PDB file of C-alpha atoms in Angstrom:
ATOM      1  CA  MET A   1     -14.196   5.418  -9.191  1.00 36.00           C
ATOM      2  CA  PRO A   2     -11.142   5.342  -6.918  1.00 50.00           C
ATOM      3  CA  LEU A   3     -10.610   2.112  -5.019  1.00 52.00           C
ATOM      4  CA  ALA A   4     -10.364   4.046  -1.751  1.00 49.00           C
ATOM      5  CA  GLN A   5     -14.043   5.054  -1.909  1.00 59.00           C
ATOM      6  CA  LEU A   6     -14.940   1.477  -0.889  1.00 64.00           C
ATOM      7  CA  GLU A   7     -18.233   1.706  -2.763  1.00 69.00           C
ATOM      8  CA  ASN A   8     -18.839  -2.046  -3.079  1.00 65.00           C
ATOM      9  CA  ILE A   9     -18.406  -2.615   0.642  1.00 67.00           C
ATOM     10  CA  LEU A  10     -20.900   0.157   1.314  1.00 67.00           C
ATOM     11  CA  ASN A  11     -23.292  -1.363  -1.230  1.00 67.00           C
ATOM     12  CA  LEU A  12     -22.978  -4.732   0.484  1.00 64.00           C
ATOM     13  CA  PHE A  13     -24.239  -3.181   3.719  1.00 65.00           C
ATOM     14  CA  ARG A  14     -27.075  -1.496   1.836  1.00 67.00           C
ATOM     15  CA  GLY A  15     -28.223  -4.899   0.629  1.00 69.00           C
ATOM     16  CA  THR A  16     -27.229  -4.388  -2.995  1.00 71.00           C
ATOM     17  CA  GLU A  17     -26.604  -7.613  -4.902  1.00 77.00           C
ATOM     18  CA  LEU A  18     -23.191  -7.785  -6.519  1.00 75.00           C
ATOM     19  CA  ASP A  19     -22.426  -9.171  -9.948  1.00 82.00           C
ATOM     20  CA  GLU A  20     -19.087 -10.855 -10.707  1.00 84.00           C
ATOM     21  CA  GLU A  21     -17.349  -7.530 -11.342  1.00 84.00           C
ATOM     22  CA  GLY A  22     -18.787  -6.186  -8.089  1.00 81.00           C
ATOM     23  CA  LYS A  23     -17.430  -9.206  -6.218  1.00 84.00           C
ATOM     24  CA  ARG A  24     -14.016  -8.705  -7.795  1.00 87.00           C
ATOM     25  CA  GLN A  25     -14.080  -5.078  -6.694  1.00 86.00           C
ATOM     26  CA  LEU A  26     -15.214  -6.183  -3.238  1.00 86.00           C
ATOM     27  CA  VAL A  27     -12.090  -8.342  -2.877  1.00 90.00           C
ATOM     28  CA  ARG A  28      -9.936  -5.390  -3.930  1.00 90.00           C
ATOM     29  CA  GLU A  29     -11.629  -3.094  -1.436  1.00 88.00           C
ATOM     30  CA  ALA A  30     -11.382  -5.632   1.407  1.00 90.00           C
ATOM     31  CA  LEU A  31      -7.681  -6.062   0.627  1.00 93.00           C
ATOM     32  CA  LEU A  32      -7.173  -2.290   0.705  1.00 91.00           C
ATOM     33  CA  MET A  33      -9.101  -1.941   3.972  1.00 88.00           C
ATOM     34  CA  ALA A  34      -7.243  -4.726   5.773  1.00 92.00           C
ATOM     35  CA  LEU A  35      -3.778  -3.728   4.585  1.00 93.00           C
ATOM     36  CA  SER A  36      -4.347  -0.027   5.155  1.00 90.00           C
ATOM     37  CA  ARG A  37      -5.573  -0.605   8.684  1.00 89.00           C
ATOM     38  CA  ALA A  38      -2.524  -2.796   9.324  1.00 89.00           C
ATOM     39  CA  THR A  39      -0.271   0.178   8.651  1.00 87.00           C
ATOM     40  CA  ASN A  40      -1.985   1.890  11.579  1.00 81.00           C
ATOM     41  CA  ALA A  41      -2.356  -1.144  13.876  1.00 77.00           C
ATOM     42  CA  ASP A  42       0.648  -0.177  15.982  1.00 68.00           C
ATOM     43  CA  THR A  43       0.015   3.603  15.617  1.00 65.00           C
ATOM     44  CA  ASN A  44       3.286   3.942  13.706  1.00 66.00           C
ATOM     45  CA  ILE A  45       2.635   4.176   9.975  1.00 68.00           C
ATOM     46  CA  SER A  46       6.011   3.576   8.354  1.00 76.00           C
ATOM     47  CA  GLY A  47       7.008   4.293   4.786  1.00 83.00           C
ATOM     48  CA  VAL A  48       8.059   0.698   4.220  1.00 89.00           C
ATOM     49  CA  GLU A  49       4.571  -0.495   5.222  1.00 89.00           C
ATOM     50  CA  ILE A  50       2.925   1.970   2.817  1.00 91.00           C
ATOM     51  CA  ALA A  51       5.243   0.875  -0.002  1.00 93.00           C
ATOM     52  CA  THR A  52       4.505  -2.775   0.761  1.00 94.00           C
ATOM     53  CA  VAL A  53       0.748  -2.163   0.646  1.00 94.00           C
ATOM     54  CA  GLN A  54       1.155  -0.400  -2.691  1.00 95.00           C
ATOM     55  CA  ARG A  55       3.265  -3.268  -4.078  1.00 96.00           C
ATOM     56  CA  ILE A  56       0.868  -5.985  -2.873  1.00 96.00           C
ATOM     57  CA  ILE A  57      -2.203  -4.232  -4.234  1.00 94.00           C
ATOM     58  CA  LYS A  58      -0.466  -3.711  -7.578  1.00 95.00           C
ATOM     59  CA  GLU A  59       0.634  -7.373  -7.731  1.00 95.00           C
ATOM     60  CA  ARG A  60      -2.724  -8.824  -6.671  1.00 93.00           C
ATOM     61  CA  THR A  61      -5.142  -6.452  -8.391  1.00 90.00           C
ATOM     62  CA  GLY A  62      -3.186  -4.443 -10.941  1.00 91.00           C
ATOM     63  CA  ASP A  63      -4.323  -1.206  -9.245  1.00 89.00           C
ATOM     64  CA  GLU A  64      -2.096   1.709  -8.356  1.00 92.00           C
ATOM     65  CA  VAL A  65      -2.943   3.099  -4.927  1.00 91.00           C
ATOM     66  CA  SER A  66      -1.518   6.357  -3.659  1.00 91.00           C
ATOM     67  CA  GLU A  67      -0.025   6.841  -0.225  1.00 90.00           C
ATOM     68  CA  LYS A  68      -2.839   9.309   0.454  1.00 88.00           C
ATOM     69  CA  ASP A  69      -5.508   6.709  -0.384  1.00 87.00           C
ATOM     70  CA  ILE A  70      -3.852   4.187   1.938  1.00 88.00           C
ATOM     71  CA  ARG A  71      -3.698   6.689   4.776  1.00 83.00           C
ATOM     72  CA  VAL A  72      -7.324   7.722   4.198  1.00 82.00           C
ATOM     73  CA  ALA A  73      -8.461   4.080   4.157  1.00 82.00           C
ATOM     74  CA  ALA A  74      -6.504   3.442   7.361  1.00 80.00           C
ATOM     75  CA  ILE A  75      -8.432   6.072   9.307  1.00 76.00           C
ATOM     76  CA  SER A  76     -11.652   6.249   7.307  1.00 68.00           C
ATOM     77  CA  ASP A  77     -14.874   7.547   8.841  1.00 62.00           C
ATOM     78  CA  LEU A  78     -16.346   4.305   7.554  1.00 61.00           C
ATOM     79  CA  TYR A  79     -15.079   2.619  10.725  1.00 62.00           C
ATOM     80  CA  LYS A  80     -17.313   4.833  12.850  1.00 63.00           C
ATOM     81  CA  GLU A  81     -20.286   2.999  11.349  1.00 61.00           C
ATOM     82  CA  ALA A  82     -18.923  -0.484  11.985  1.00 68.00           C
ATOM     83  CA  THR A  83     -15.636  -2.119  12.855  1.00 80.00           C
ATOM     84  CA  LEU A  84     -13.315  -3.496  10.217  1.00 83.00           C
ATOM     85  CA  GLU A  85     -14.054  -6.942  11.591  1.00 87.00           C
ATOM     86  CA  ARG A  86     -17.778  -6.477  10.962  1.00 86.00           C
ATOM     87  CA  TYR A  87     -17.146  -5.315   7.404  1.00 87.00           C
ATOM     88  CA  LEU A  88     -14.844  -8.240   6.720  1.00 91.00           C
ATOM     89  CA  ALA A  89     -17.257 -10.768   8.230  1.00 91.00           C
ATOM     90  CA  LYS A  90     -19.918  -9.464   5.858  1.00 88.00           C
ATOM     91  CA  VAL A  91     -17.499  -9.558   2.909  1.00 89.00           C
ATOM     92  CA  ARG A  92     -16.542 -13.149   3.760  1.00 92.00           C
ATOM     93  CA  GLY A  93     -19.977 -14.380   2.766  1.00 87.00           C
ATOM     94  CA  LYS A  94     -19.638 -12.856  -0.696  1.00 88.00           C
ATOM     95  CA  ILE A  95     -16.074 -13.771  -1.686  1.00 90.00           C
ATOM     96  CA  GLY A  96     -14.256 -17.054  -1.999  1.00 89.00           C
ATOM     97  CA  THR A  97     -12.105 -18.851   0.557  1.00 91.00           C
ATOM     98  CA  GLU A  98      -9.019 -18.352  -1.592  1.00 93.00           C
ATOM     99  CA  ASP A  99      -9.620 -14.596  -1.606  1.00 94.00           C
ATOM    100  CA  CYS A 100      -9.885 -14.615   2.198  1.00 94.00           C
ATOM    101  CA  LYS A 101      -6.620 -16.553   2.477  1.00 94.00           C
ATOM    102  CA  MET A 102      -4.957 -14.141   0.044  1.00 94.00           C
ATOM    103  CA  ILE A 103      -6.003 -11.135   2.137  1.00 95.00           C
ATOM    104  CA  VAL A 104      -4.713 -12.741   5.350  1.00 95.00           C
ATOM    105  CA  GLY A 105      -1.438 -13.762   3.703  1.00 94.00           C
ATOM    106  CA  ALA A 106      -0.932 -10.244   2.353  1.00 95.00           C
ATOM    107  CA  LEU A 107      -1.708  -8.858   5.796  1.00 95.00           C
ATOM    108  CA  ALA A 108       1.031 -11.015   7.347  1.00 94.00           C
ATOM    109  CA  THR A 109       3.494  -9.641   4.804  1.00 94.00           C
ATOM    110  CA  VAL A 110       2.649  -6.038   5.682  1.00 93.00           C
ATOM    111  CA  ILE A 111       2.817  -6.652   9.421  1.00 92.00           C
ATOM    112  CA  LYS A 112       6.231  -8.320   9.234  1.00 92.00           C
ATOM    113  CA  ILE A 113       7.827  -5.944   6.710  1.00 91.00           C
ATOM    114  CA  ASP A 114       9.370  -3.535   9.220  1.00 86.00           C
ATOM    115  CA  GLY A 115      11.143  -6.341  11.091  1.00 87.00           C
ATOM    116  CA  LYS A 116       9.122  -6.119  14.264  1.00 86.00           C
ATOM    117  CA  VAL A 117       5.651  -7.302  15.203  1.00 90.00           C
ATOM    118  CA  SER A 118       3.898  -5.589  18.078  1.00 89.00           C
ATOM    119  CA  PRO A 119       1.221  -7.170  20.277  1.00 92.00           C
ATOM    120  CA  PHE A 120      -1.269  -4.740  18.695  1.00 91.00           C
ATOM    121  CA  GLU A 121      -0.385  -6.064  15.246  1.00 90.00           C
ATOM    122  CA  VAL A 122      -0.779  -9.673  16.422  1.00 93.00           C
ATOM    123  CA  GLU A 123      -4.200  -8.854  17.855  1.00 93.00           C
ATOM    124  CA  PHE A 124      -5.170  -7.075  14.639  1.00 92.00           C
ATOM    125  CA  PHE A 125      -3.994  -9.995  12.490  1.00 94.00           C
ATOM    126  CA  ASN A 126      -5.954 -12.503  14.583  1.00 94.00           C
ATOM    127  CA  SER A 127      -9.123 -10.415  14.413  1.00 94.00           C
ATOM    128  CA  VAL A 128      -8.897 -10.082  10.618  1.00 95.00           C
ATOM    129  CA  ALA A 129      -8.193 -13.805  10.169  1.00 96.00           C
ATOM    130  CA  ASN A 130     -11.151 -14.682  12.413  1.00 95.00           C
ATOM    131  CA  SER A 131     -13.443 -12.246  10.612  1.00 95.00           C
ATOM    132  CA  LEU A 132     -12.524 -13.767   7.255  1.00 95.00           C
ATOM    133  CA  GLY A 133     -12.898 -17.312   8.603  1.00 95.00           C
ATOM    134  CA  VAL A 134      -9.279 -18.237   7.970  1.00 93.00           C
ATOM    135  CA  SER A 135      -8.151 -20.940  10.387  1.00 90.00           C
ATOM    136  CA  HIS A 136      -4.843 -21.179  12.204  1.00 84.00           C
ATOM    137  CA  ALA A 137      -3.868 -24.071   9.924  1.00 86.00           C
ATOM    138  CA  ASP A 138      -4.661 -21.926   6.878  1.00 84.00           C
ATOM    139  CA  CYS A 139      -2.522 -19.093   8.295  1.00 80.00           C
ATOM    140  CA  ALA A 140       0.346 -21.506   8.881  1.00 77.00           C
ATOM    141  CA  GLY A 141       0.065 -22.812   5.336  1.00 74.00           C
ATOM    142  CA  LEU A 142      -0.833 -26.315   6.463  1.00 74.00           C
ATOM    143  CA  ILE A 143      -3.966 -26.505   4.322  1.00 69.00           C
ATOM    144  CA  GLU A 144      -3.869 -26.096   0.570  1.00 65.00           C
TER     145      GLU A 144
END
């Protein structure tokens, strides 16, 4: 099943219990959702952001993700059902703190990659960090 189908996140909202492999997939899907939405946070999806998302997902999960899958995840109909923040808050209860920090750290990389950070991107970053329960000190790298 393609990563972009976000099946484990949907199952989480249906009340399905996840085994260890399901939780691993959930982290991958949450990473894809957060990073993909970041490419659209300032309404200007740049090629360098797409390439960065692809690189990060490959490095962190071993998965290849197409530009099409990233663009689809960025504007998915899934967000009509609930906000990204709601999905991530639900995911937070099922994945580890280190996974949450990894997602937020990867998000910062994507947001900064084009050399400029818009107020929309800052707002998006803060909402994702809050949804995943990652503190300001965690974001600043003050807590190990």
